[in-house]
Tab-separated table of C-alpha atoms and ligand atoms in Angstrom:
chain	number	residue	atom	x	y	z
H	8	UNK	CA	-15.918	-38.015	-45.628
H	9	UNK	CA	-16.931	-38.518	-41.767
H	10	UNK	CA	-19.408	-37.433	-40.628
H	11	UNK	CA	-18.171	-35.711	-37.624
H	12	UNK	CA	-14.496	-35.366	-36.220
H	13	UNK	CA	-12.585	-38.189	-34.894
H	14	UNK	CA	-11.437	-34.987	-32.107
H	15	UNK	CA	-12.958	-30.854	-31.127
H	16	UNK	CA	-12.477	-29.133	-28.218
H	17	UNK	CA	-15.055	-26.209	-28.579
H	18	UNK	CA	-14.637	-23.615	-26.373
H	19	UNK	CA	-13.089	-26.131	-23.774
H	20	UNK	CA	-11.398	-24.339	-20.523
H	21	UNK	CA	-9.472	-25.839	-18.156
H	22	UNK	CA	-6.292	-25.076	-15.017
H	23	UNK	CA	-6.016	-26.143	-11.794
H	24	UNK	CA	-7.921	-25.662	-8.699
H	25	UNK	CA	-8.497	-22.532	-9.089
H	26	UNK	CA	-6.481	-20.574	-11.679
H	27	UNK	CA	-7.613	-21.575	-15.187
H	28	UNK	CA	-4.983	-21.864	-17.339
H	29	UNK	CA	-7.119	-23.054	-21.674
H	30	UNK	CA	-9.107	-19.441	-22.129
H	31	UNK	CA	-11.401	-21.080	-24.702
H	32	UNK	CA	-9.619	-23.189	-26.411
H	33	UNK	CA	-11.263	-24.512	-29.953
H	34	UNK	CA	-9.272	-26.924	-32.346
H	35	UNK	CA	-10.196	-29.924	-34.875
H	36	UNK	CA	-8.656	-32.951	-35.747
H	37	UNK	CA	-10.339	-34.891	-38.363
H	38	UNK	CA	-9.396	-38.127	-39.404
H	39	UNK	CA	-6.258	-39.724	-41.050
H	40	UNK	CA	-4.584	-35.867	-40.223
H	41	UNK	CA	-2.070	-35.707	-37.754
H	42	UNK	CA	-2.075	-32.143	-35.726
H	43	UNK	CA	1.368	-30.951	-34.620
H	44	UNK	CA	0.112	-27.917	-31.521
H	45	UNK	CA	3.306	-25.894	-31.410
H	46	UNK	CA	3.663	-23.358	-29.066
H	47	UNK	CA	6.627	-21.341	-26.082
H	48	UNK	CA	6.764	-22.888	-22.941
H	49	UNK	CA	3.758	-22.484	-20.049
H	50	UNK	CA	1.478	-22.367	-23.206
H	51	UNK	CA	-0.889	-25.190	-21.504
H	52	UNK	CA	-0.413	-27.175	-24.244
H	53	UNK	CA	0.615	-30.660	-22.450
H	54	UNK	CA	-2.847	-29.834	-20.163
H	55	UNK	CA	-4.510	-28.698	-22.994
H	56	UNK	CA	-3.092	-33.119	-23.836
H	57	UNK	CA	-5.063	-33.945	-20.001
H	58	UNK	CA	-7.643	-32.608	-20.333
H	59	UNK	CA	-8.367	-34.043	-23.812
H	60	UNK	CA	-6.978	-37.652	-21.951
H	61	UNK	CA	-9.598	-36.991	-19.519
H	62	UNK	CA	-6.574	-36.334	-16.852
H	63	UNK	CA	-7.905	-33.099	-15.578
H	64	UNK	CA	-11.504	-32.014	-16.201
H	65	UNK	CA	-12.777	-29.251	-18.501
H	66	UNK	CA	-14.335	-26.497	-16.434
H	67	UNK	CA	-16.303	-25.025	-19.592
H	68	UNK	CA	-16.606	-25.453	-22.714
H	69	UNK	CA	-17.563	-29.019	-24.733
H	70	UNK	CA	-15.210	-31.698	-25.440
H	71	UNK	CA	-15.554	-33.823	-28.232
H	72	UNK	CA	-14.950	-37.501	-29.388
H	73	UNK	CA	-16.189	-38.514	-32.465
H	74	UNK	CA	-19.157	-36.332	-32.462
H	75	UNK	CA	-19.930	-37.269	-28.728
H	76	UNK	CA	-20.112	-35.676	-25.348
H	77	UNK	CA	-17.730	-35.981	-23.159
H	78	UNK	CA	-17.270	-33.683	-21.230
H	79	UNK	CA	-17.345	-35.287	-17.324
H	80	UNK	CA	-15.121	-38.674	-18.795
H	81	UNK	CA	-11.958	-39.462	-16.970
H	82	UNK	CA	-9.373	-41.949	-18.658
H	83	UNK	CA	-10.697	-44.894	-18.661
H	84	UNK	CA	-13.931	-43.870	-20.333
H	85	UNK	CA	-11.709	-41.980	-22.904
H	86	UNK	CA	-9.689	-44.226	-23.301
H	87	UNK	CA	-13.353	-46.696	-23.975
H	88	UNK	CA	-13.292	-43.723	-26.895
H	89	UNK	CA	-10.947	-44.279	-28.474
H	90	UNK	CA	-8.393	-41.653	-26.640
H	91	UNK	CA	-4.990	-42.739	-26.798
H	92	UNK	CA	-2.219	-40.665	-24.575
H	93	UNK	CA	0.529	-42.239	-24.860
H	94	UNK	CA	1.823	-41.669	-20.955
H	95	UNK	CA	4.690	-38.969	-19.885
H	96	UNK	CA	7.454	-41.198	-18.544
H	97	UNK	CA	6.925	-43.602	-22.417
H	98	UNK	CA	4.245	-45.804	-18.850
H	99	UNK	CA	6.740	-49.018	-19.344
H	100	UNK	CA	7.871	-51.540	-17.212
H	101	UNK	CA	11.720	-51.429	-16.554
H	102	UNK	CA	12.828	-52.689	-15.000
H	103	UNK	CA	10.239	-56.548	-16.843
H	104	UNK	CA	11.177	-58.099	-20.305
H	105	UNK	CA	9.707	-56.221	-24.538
H	106	UNK	CA	8.466	-59.497	-23.427
H	107	UNK	CA	7.488	-59.526	-19.665
H	108	UNK	CA	6.045	-55.306	-20.966
H	109	UNK	CA	3.352	-57.177	-23.631
H	110	UNK	CA	2.142	-59.061	-21.433
H	111	UNK	CA	0.803	-56.960	-18.726
H	112	UNK	CA	-0.858	-55.400	-21.341
H	113	UNK	CA	-2.820	-58.462	-22.392
H	114	UNK	CA	-6.584	-57.715	-21.644
H	115	UNK	CA	-6.314	-54.505	-23.125
H	116	UNK	CA	-9.210	-54.479	-26.372
H	117	UNK	CA	-9.850	-58.220	-24.860
H	118	UNK	CA	-6.319	-59.098	-26.606
H	119	UNK	CA	-4.254	-62.654	-25.156
H	120	UNK	CA	-0.765	-62.503	-25.679
H	121	UNK	CA	-0.191	-63.976	-28.978
H	122	UNK	CA	-2.604	-61.403	-30.684
H	123	UNK	CA	-0.443	-58.979	-28.415
H	124	UNK	CA	2.658	-60.617	-29.172
H	125	UNK	CA	1.934	-61.164	-33.819
H	126	UNK	CA	0.485	-57.583	-33.252
H	127	UNK	CA	3.247	-55.570	-31.977
H	128	UNK	CA	6.084	-57.236	-33.437
H	129	UNK	CA	4.940	-57.512	-37.435
H	130	UNK	CA	5.073	-53.353	-37.051
H	131	UNK	CA	8.166	-53.359	-35.030
H	132	UNK	CA	10.142	-55.875	-35.680
H	133	UNK	CA	12.971	-54.680	-33.983
H	134	UNK	CA	11.214	-54.838	-30.666
H	135	UNK	CA	10.128	-59.028	-31.222
H	136	UNK	CA	14.321	-59.046	-31.621
H	137	UNK	CA	14.991	-58.146	-28.145
H	138	UNK	CA	11.654	-60.074	-26.788
H	139	UNK	CA	13.814	-60.875	-24.010
H	140	UNK	CA	15.683	-57.704	-23.057
H	141	UNK	CA	15.501	-55.287	-20.152
H	142	UNK	CA	12.289	-52.814	-21.727
H	143	UNK	CA	14.942	-50.210	-19.229
H	144	UNK	CA	18.281	-50.864	-20.781
H	145	UNK	CA	16.391	-50.368	-24.269
H	146	UNK	CA	17.835	-47.241	-26.245
H	147	UNK	CA	15.896	-44.421	-25.927
H	148	UNK	CA	14.062	-44.936	-29.489
H	149	UNK	CA	13.256	-48.407	-28.389
H	150	UNK	CA	11.448	-47.109	-25.535
H	151	UNK	CA	9.316	-44.870	-27.037
H	152	UNK	CA	8.342	-48.226	-30.212
H	153	UNK	CA	6.901	-50.932	-26.520
H	154	UNK	CA	4.810	-47.572	-25.113
H	155	UNK	CA	3.532	-46.898	-29.005
H	156	UNK	CA	2.821	-50.731	-29.248
H	157	UNK	CA	1.340	-49.963	-26.024
H	158	UNK	CA	-1.020	-47.827	-28.282
H	159	UNK	CA	-2.115	-49.379	-30.808
H	160	UNK	CA	-3.234	-52.029	-29.641
H	161	UNK	CA	-6.414	-50.584	-28.395
H	162	UNK	CA	-7.036	-49.292	-32.086
H	163	UNK	CA	-7.694	-45.317	-31.659
H	164	UNK	CA	-9.210	-43.449	-32.943
H	165	UNK	CA	-7.037	-40.410	-31.711
H	166	UNK	CA	-3.798	-40.703	-29.960
H	167	UNK	CA	-2.301	-37.908	-28.241
H	168	UNK	CA	1.148	-37.512	-28.597
H	169	UNK	CA	3.727	-35.534	-26.103
H	170	UNK	CA	7.154	-34.738	-26.660
H	171	UNK	CA	8.144	-38.282	-28.363
H	172	UNK	CA	11.674	-36.881	-29.309
H	173	UNK	CA	12.076	-36.328	-25.578
H	174	UNK	CA	15.609	-36.440	-25.090
H	175	UNK	CA	15.892	-39.042	-28.877
H	176	UNK	CA	18.587	-38.620	-31.002
H	177	UNK	CA	17.306	-36.515	-34.859
H	178	UNK	CA	17.377	-39.971	-36.690
H	179	UNK	CA	15.122	-42.340	-34.614
H	180	UNK	CA	13.176	-39.198	-34.122
H	181	UNK	CA	12.545	-39.333	-38.383
H	182	UNK	CA	12.120	-43.411	-37.536
H	183	UNK	CA	8.874	-42.307	-35.143
H	184	UNK	CA	7.733	-39.553	-36.891
H	185	UNK	CA	7.216	-42.324	-39.976
H	186	UNK	CA	5.855	-44.236	-37.842
H	187	UNK	CA	3.371	-40.865	-37.083
H	188	UNK	CA	2.326	-40.719	-41.341
H	189	UNK	CA	2.176	-44.018	-41.162
H	190	UNK	CA	-0.341	-43.776	-38.724
H	191	UNK	CA	-2.334	-41.147	-40.126
H	192	UNK	CA	-2.298	-42.865	-43.057
H	193	UNK	CA	-4.834	-45.986	-41.711
H	194	UNK	CA	-6.792	-43.502	-39.908
H	195	UNK	CA	-6.029	-42.269	-36.563
H	196	UNK	CA	-6.940	-38.679	-36.496
H	197	UNK	CA	-3.354	-37.204	-34.028
H	198	UNK	CA	-2.487	-34.168	-31.708
H	199	UNK	CA	0.626	-33.451	-31.373
H	200	UNK	CA	2.981	-31.285	-28.140
H	201	UNK	CA	6.475	-30.887	-30.019
H	202	UNK	CA	9.256	-29.095	-28.592
H	203	UNK	CA	11.219	-28.884	-31.844
H	204	UNK	CA	8.673	-27.200	-34.268
H	205	UNK	CA	10.469	-27.732	-37.683
H	206	UNK	CA	10.031	-31.885	-36.687
H	207	UNK	CA	6.344	-31.096	-36.057
H	208	UNK	CA	5.130	-28.418	-39.190
H	209	UNK	CA	7.512	-31.127	-40.779
H	210	UNK	CA	4.872	-34.704	-39.876
H	211	UNK	CA	1.071	-32.205	-39.973
H	212	UNK	CA	-1.476	-31.762	-41.759
H	213	UNK	CA	-2.315	-28.668	-39.212
H	214	UNK	CA	-0.648	-26.842	-37.300
H	215	UNK	CA	-2.146	-24.284	-33.865
H	216	UNK	CA	0.318	-22.042	-31.856
H	217	UNK	CA	-1.075	-21.933	-28.822
H	218	UNK	CA	-0.462	-18.997	-26.862
H	219	UNK	CA	-1.098	-18.659	-22.820
H	220	UNK	CA	-4.039	-21.058	-23.254
H	221	UNK	CA	-5.419	-19.321	-26.409
H	222	UNK	CA	-4.901	-20.059	-29.237
H	223	UNK	CA	-3.066	-16.685	-31.262
H	224	UNK	CA	-2.993	-18.991	-34.986
H	225	UNK	CA	-4.254	-21.644	-36.767
H	226	UNK	CA	-3.687	-23.262	-40.619
H	227	UNK	CA	-1.161	-25.141	-42.639
H	228	UNK	CA	2.388	-25.775	-41.322
H	229	UNK	CA	3.529	-22.778	-44.239
H	230	UNK	CA	1.164	-20.566	-42.720
H	231	UNK	CA	2.046	-21.176	-39.557
H	232	UNK	CA	5.902	-21.348	-39.796
H	233	UNK	CA	5.970	-17.522	-40.909
H	234	UNK	CA	4.692	-16.498	-36.818
H	235	UNK	CA	6.547	-18.957	-35.640
H	236	UNK	CA	9.336	-17.093	-34.338
H	237	UNK	CA	7.383	-14.044	-32.975
H	238	UNK	CA	5.472	-16.700	-30.964
H	239	UNK	CA	8.042	-18.144	-28.974
H	240	UNK	CA	9.121	-14.478	-28.469
H	241	UNK	CA	6.666	-12.981	-27.805
H	242	UNK	CA	3.963	-15.191	-26.863
H	243	UNK	CA	1.935	-13.723	-28.778
H	244	UNK	CA	1.711	-14.014	-33.393
E	91	ATP	P1	5.543	-26.653	-22.095
E	91	ATP	O1	6.311	-26.217	-23.613
E	91	ATP	O2	7.343	-25.960	-20.683
E	91	ATP	O3	5.476	-28.551	-21.542
E	91	ATP	P2	3.183	-26.123	-21.852
E	91	ATP	O4	3.041	-25.614	-23.000
E	91	ATP	O5	2.811	-27.288	-22.028
E	91	ATP	O6	4.493	-26.024	-21.494
E	91	ATP	P3	1.646	-26.828	-19.324
E	91	ATP	O7	2.522	-27.761	-18.806
E	91	ATP	O8	0.051	-27.287	-20.116
E	91	ATP	O9	3.137	-26.172	-20.236
E	91	ATP	O10	2.148	-25.749	-18.390
E	91	ATP	C1	0.800	-24.844	-18.753
E	91	ATP	C2	0.678	-24.431	-17.240
E	91	ATP	O11	0.217	-24.331	-15.746
E	91	ATP	C3	1.944	-23.424	-16.733
E	91	ATP	O12	1.774	-21.971	-15.893
E	91	ATP	C4	2.231	-24.145	-15.545
E	91	ATP	O13	2.692	-24.104	-14.552
E	91	ATP	C5	0.921	-24.667	-14.591
E	91	ATP	N1	1.049	-26.527	-14.610
E	91	ATP	C6	0.611	-26.645	-15.281
E	91	ATP	N2	0.518	-28.452	-14.692
E	91	ATP	C7	0.084	-28.105	-13.375
E	91	ATP	C8	-0.125	-28.376	-11.496
E	91	ATP	N3	-0.563	-29.849	-11.724
E	91	ATP	N4	-1.012	-27.484	-11.270
E	91	ATP	C9	-0.837	-26.163	-11.555
E	91	ATP	N5	-0.638	-25.575	-12.493
E	91	ATP	C10	0.078	-26.669	-13.397
């Protein structure tokens, strides 16, 4: 038992300008646990990830990381606190080779190039085989691996994953989600947004349905699954 949840949102409110999108969302992600955040388009899932990673400042409520109140902390400070979000658009340099991408990341977490390469290639041998290839010419799945390897350099406590299956073939998606499970077993708290609800439920320990900026259901995948179609069709479960 750890004393604190890795990530805790308490009655969190957030939005854009004067428009509130999240109207008081509470959720907890424990270490070594995968929580799937589901819900229809426009429910506020990405907004929640943006707020949790410090890209957006909460309008109200509390954001706790490892039991520490971090409201108002910017993305760099939250990264320092162990919150890592795989950037939208994968955040890699397509016109650089895999090895050059890794070189750009030296210094992240105080690591030097040999350590960056060692860590990356031991977890993703396929990237080692492609170290001289331009990142942008790799398959979508390989690019996603490269993006994830960056996040893992900092030994994150909390990993935020936004639609990592976007545009990828089913077999690759299965590989990526196997990796997600492994990362959870290593102790990382994972909050994931996934367009394919069944894929997310298959890997998650718990699931939350968000609709119109509010949590409408939460529970185990089995408990949440039966309310999915109502949530996606009507915005309320
Ligand atoms: P999807 O599944 O379609 O990605 P989502 O659940 O991730 O949806 P958000 O992207 O968080 O939903 O959007 C929630 C609401 O916030 C929507 O009404 C959207 O139009 C609005 N919104 C999102 N980004 C911005 C922005 N930069 N400026 C203003 N409004 C925004």
